[in-house]
């Protein structure tokens, strides 16, 4: 395979802590990066750049690891634009609209679902997302959950079985029976296509006992755990995630001191927590809800990731730069913290060490900005600043 | 010149009130639009579309008038990303940083300024902005204001002389003298390149007497009036604008009942106010300030426009879709009100009837979305949804 040199990089964000300026961002100036066989082969001063078969001139721009979006719901049919407009006119978000999408998803053909997944995956890639997690959760039958994951697995290795998104209408008065279905035939059908198991642990969705039962069943067949936790109100989700060794607890909008302490208690030797708090400010933006308290988590030493929550109900954005801008404006993260959370943080939330970082051996997933600094991702909100994306070393 | 048919439009926003659904948006379904000689030549049902030399298939997507960004400061040098990061860490916005940009702008060559203006104009056009107003105001010498406007006039007819942006440091203790300079030789040098005159009427910038003197001088040589008013605190700007027949008073973040009443008193026969309130939510986003009360203005019958305020200090966004999303989330405008304000509202703020509307005789400035409805501009925040732009009938 041929080699490719990304040269004349004004600011290279490596996320190799201590390897340059900017603390965790490991920023190198006037740098170059060599790609071989889809991986980063070399990083160093532009003046020392090795010869290569091809060359991309970054023209002094900033280069960052591609975004790692660790939370997205892309397998669905229909949209809920009218529900969004009604909510903006004052109707509260209750999560009840999920069932609207379940109906549309069940009624859709494989081809329709596949087209939506591919359209949104491509849209995210154009915006710099090189790794994306995709959940099921709008099928809620054995067949519809399995096909959701099968279609998701066509575009990503980070697939999550979320049969326990809500109790579907036909099981409304038999939740125990639905949990049995999820743990039994639905999990068995989903297993070949899934890496992760997830539960929406929330009032109106699944309580702690049901969530624990489902997540434990998933672990028993080799799935790793992530949890939708503490989005709409305080609850047991975060502590349950910590108890089960979840890679991530997602949303974290309503936390008690005990929740924060539980997360902080998972600190490991490298200074990160084993359970990451993944914040999804697009959801608070699109439901006009109060934002999570990122500073409280960061100050307690909890590792924070940012993700889009891309879904047709509560956060129909695929834009990681938008989430970064919100994190800075609304959650008082510094631009550096937000960029780290959207790259290395997302990788931690997926327990990956080959993405979200630019060092020899890592995947050559990177973005070249139309800007001289990572700061511009927050400083220039809404502007499509991703000029070029390399995914597995291939320019897209 | 050849004709071009935009066909298979799922939702056509015409902004011709009463010509379809959606009240002021005048929405037509399953429509087509014919372009000839840079103008809209025909609008009607797709089934009745006339023959044309060329055809663009909108594939069922939404088509809207191009955005009209009536407030942008694109002639500058340098950036203030570090100031932005400091502000996000808690430093308040005082407008004092304008002088940083003045120094950089004076030191820049014509070629550097031109490159920035063209880069940002192209960036805005890609995002659907087909009409843009550009102000001077970072030169603040006779020569630097004149060249700023000369360079702006290369890319737009909507040029605004803002010699009264702030009192430059060298006149700090002689503001009367600076006002004399603005009204005298600076205005004379700017006049050939300017359509509008504007003053930043604010504590720390220009008071009512100075602002009135400058605006009146501009009117005397044929410039029309717009005013930066009531951004950082209550003040006389809005009422001064109404007194002088301004096309627009911009920011309107801090209004008294008397200010709202003054704006409402300019109502004309077509149901719009002669003086438009132009809201710039990108500035509140990027300075973490409270947003203007759009509902109060709309409920009082005041015409509202949305614009970016694109500038390197307080709002470095060029994205009208981002402003629409903020208007809906933060200012409780409906998606329809926000889309109207970003198109027809901007046109009113520039006293233009040939843009911001899609009817025979209007300029063929339009955008095709990657979405079935205008709702998606707010429903999908941060996502670049503008698939194609036609400017003066030419696909870009």
mmCIF file of C-alpha atoms in Angstrom, chain A residues 78-82 84-85 87-90 119-120 123 126-127 282 284-291 310-313 315-319 322 325-326 328-335 370 372-373 375-376 378-385, chain B residues 78-82 84-85 87-90 119-120 123 126-127 282 284-291 310-313 315-319 322 325-326 328-335 370 372-373 375-376 378-385:
data_model
loop_
_atom_site.group_PDB
_atom_site.id
_atom_site.type_symbol
_atom_site.label_atom_id
_atom_site.label_comp_id
_atom_site.label_asym_id
_atom_site.label_seq_id
_atom_site.Cartn_x
_atom_site.Cartn_y
_atom_site.Cartn_z
ATOM 1 C CA UNK A 78 -39.794 8.710 9.518
ATOM 2 C CA UNK A 79 -39.021 12.027 11.112
ATOM 3 C CA UNK A 80 -40.565 13.950 13.981
ATOM 4 C CA UNK A 81 -40.155 17.509 12.741
ATOM 5 C CA UNK A 82 -43.754 18.360 13.676
ATOM 6 C CA UNK A 84 -40.078 19.146 17.415
ATOM 7 C CA UNK A 85 -41.957 22.270 16.345
ATOM 8 C CA UNK A 87 -42.141 21.099 21.614
ATOM 9 C CA UNK A 88 -40.447 24.371 20.743
ATOM 10 C CA UNK A 89 -43.883 25.971 21.094
ATOM 11 C CA UNK A 90 -44.050 24.709 24.668
ATOM 12 C CA UNK A 119 -27.183 8.793 4.483
ATOM 13 C CA UNK A 120 -26.640 9.775 8.109
ATOM 14 C CA UNK A 123 -23.378 13.049 6.627
ATOM 15 C CA UNK A 126 -18.391 14.657 6.009
ATOM 16 C CA UNK A 127 -18.503 16.507 9.334
ATOM 17 C CA UNK A 282 -27.697 18.221 21.447
ATOM 18 C CA UNK A 284 -30.762 19.419 25.860
ATOM 19 C CA UNK A 285 -30.606 21.901 23.001
ATOM 20 C CA UNK A 286 -33.382 20.202 21.065
ATOM 21 C CA UNK A 287 -35.617 19.560 24.060
ATOM 22 C CA UNK A 288 -34.950 22.952 25.662
ATOM 23 C CA UNK A 289 -33.784 21.278 28.877
ATOM 24 C CA UNK A 290 -31.115 22.291 31.388
ATOM 25 C CA UNK A 291 -27.648 21.078 30.399
ATOM 26 C CA UNK A 310 -28.378 11.652 16.840
ATOM 27 C CA UNK A 311 -32.006 10.490 16.687
ATOM 28 C CA UNK A 312 -35.221 11.796 15.159
ATOM 29 C CA UNK A 313 -36.914 12.668 18.437
ATOM 30 C CA UNK A 315 -31.514 15.393 19.051
ATOM 31 C CA UNK A 316 -31.490 15.179 15.288
ATOM 32 C CA UNK A 317 -27.987 16.534 14.885
ATOM 33 C CA UNK A 318 -25.058 14.552 13.491
ATOM 34 C CA UNK A 319 -22.617 17.391 14.127
ATOM 35 C CA UNK A 322 -22.039 21.666 17.136
ATOM 36 C CA UNK A 325 -19.707 24.598 20.621
ATOM 37 C CA UNK A 326 -22.593 23.813 22.993
ATOM 38 C CA UNK A 328 -18.189 25.386 25.638
ATOM 39 C CA UNK A 329 -21.099 27.849 25.615
ATOM 40 C CA UNK A 330 -23.542 25.968 27.805
ATOM 41 C CA UNK A 331 -21.517 23.552 29.926
ATOM 42 C CA UNK A 332 -18.462 25.733 30.512
ATOM 43 C CA UNK A 333 -16.019 23.198 29.195
ATOM 44 C CA UNK A 334 -12.893 24.823 27.782
ATOM 45 C CA UNK A 335 -12.483 24.430 24.013
ATOM 46 C CA UNK A 370 -10.614 25.258 7.495
ATOM 47 C CA UNK A 372 -5.691 27.417 12.165
ATOM 48 C CA UNK A 373 -6.676 26.069 15.595
ATOM 49 C CA UNK A 375 -10.356 26.684 19.177
ATOM 50 C CA UNK A 376 -12.273 27.583 16.028
ATOM 51 C CA UNK A 378 -16.201 26.534 19.368
ATOM 52 C CA UNK A 379 -15.273 30.046 18.201
ATOM 53 C CA UNK A 380 -17.051 29.606 14.859
ATOM 54 C CA UNK A 381 -20.312 27.856 15.819
ATOM 55 C CA UNK A 382 -22.450 26.400 13.054
ATOM 56 C CA UNK A 383 -19.808 26.880 10.368
ATOM 57 C CA UNK A 384 -18.807 23.654 8.569
ATOM 58 C CA UNK A 385 -15.089 23.837 9.357
ATOM 59 C CA UNK B 78 -6.448 38.638 12.546
ATOM 60 C CA UNK B 79 -8.624 36.523 14.737
ATOM 61 C CA UNK B 80 -9.544 36.688 18.408
ATOM 62 C CA UNK B 81 -9.798 33.014 19.248
ATOM 63 C CA UNK B 82 -7.747 33.472 22.413
ATOM 64 C CA UNK B 84 -13.001 34.011 22.883
ATOM 65 C CA UNK B 85 -11.499 31.216 24.969
ATOM 66 C CA UNK B 87 -14.345 34.943 27.668
ATOM 67 C CA UNK B 88 -15.742 31.431 27.803
ATOM 68 C CA UNK B 89 -13.614 30.920 30.910
ATOM 69 C CA UNK B 90 -15.403 33.853 32.534
ATOM 70 C CA UNK B 119 -13.103 33.572 1.888
ATOM 71 C CA UNK B 120 -15.915 34.488 4.273
ATOM 72 C CA UNK B 123 -18.171 30.359 3.072
ATOM 73 C CA UNK B 126 -21.952 27.728 0.503
ATOM 74 C CA UNK B 127 -24.238 27.883 3.535
ATOM 75 C CA UNK B 282 -24.826 34.463 17.352
ATOM 76 C CA UNK B 284 -25.373 36.313 22.519
ATOM 77 C CA UNK B 285 -24.226 32.733 21.948
ATOM 78 C CA UNK B 286 -20.588 33.710 21.579
ATOM 79 C CA UNK B 287 -20.557 36.219 24.435
ATOM 80 C CA UNK B 288 -22.711 34.063 26.733
ATOM 81 C CA UNK B 289 -25.217 36.901 27.118
ATOM 82 C CA UNK B 290 -29.003 36.829 27.552
ATOM 83 C CA UNK B 291 -30.836 36.642 24.235
ATOM 84 C CA UNK B 310 -20.245 37.716 11.592
ATOM 85 C CA UNK B 311 -17.139 39.318 13.104
ATOM 86 C CA UNK B 312 -13.973 38.068 14.786
ATOM 87 C CA UNK B 313 -14.827 39.363 18.247
ATOM 88 C CA UNK B 315 -19.890 36.340 16.761
ATOM 89 C CA UNK B 316 -17.581 34.583 14.353
ATOM 90 C CA UNK B 317 -20.299 32.568 12.666
ATOM 91 C CA UNK B 318 -21.339 32.936 9.030
ATOM 92 C CA UNK B 319 -24.144 30.415 9.410
ATOM 93 C CA UNK B 322 -27.246 28.257 13.071
ATOM 94 C CA UNK B 325 -31.720 27.145 15.279
ATOM 95 C CA UNK B 326 -30.776 29.577 18.062
ATOM 96 C CA UNK B 328 -36.083 28.769 17.817
ATOM 97 C CA UNK B 329 -34.311 27.265 20.830
ATOM 98 C CA UNK B 330 -33.374 30.430 22.661
ATOM 99 C CA UNK B 331 -35.765 33.148 21.500
ATOM 100 C CA UNK B 332 -38.894 31.030 21.127
ATOM 101 C CA UNK B 333 -39.494 31.995 17.548
ATOM 102 C CA UNK B 334 -41.357 29.300 15.625
ATOM 103 C CA UNK B 335 -39.314 27.622 12.882
ATOM 104 C CA UNK B 370 -30.907 18.091 2.121
ATOM 105 C CA UNK B 372 -37.963 17.727 3.108
ATOM 106 C CA UNK B 373 -39.004 20.807 5.090
ATOM 107 C CA UNK B 375 -38.460 22.837 9.808
ATOM 108 C CA UNK B 376 -35.238 20.849 9.523
ATOM 109 C CA UNK B 378 -34.049 24.212 13.396
ATOM 110 C CA UNK B 379 -34.733 20.497 13.915
ATOM 111 C CA UNK B 380 -31.234 19.496 12.743
ATOM 112 C CA UNK B 381 -28.978 22.088 14.395
ATOM 113 C CA UNK B 382 -25.372 22.293 13.270
ATOM 114 C CA UNK B 383 -25.869 20.003 10.282
ATOM 115 C CA UNK B 384 -24.919 21.577 6.916
ATOM 116 C CA UNK B 385 -28.302 21.109 5.241
#
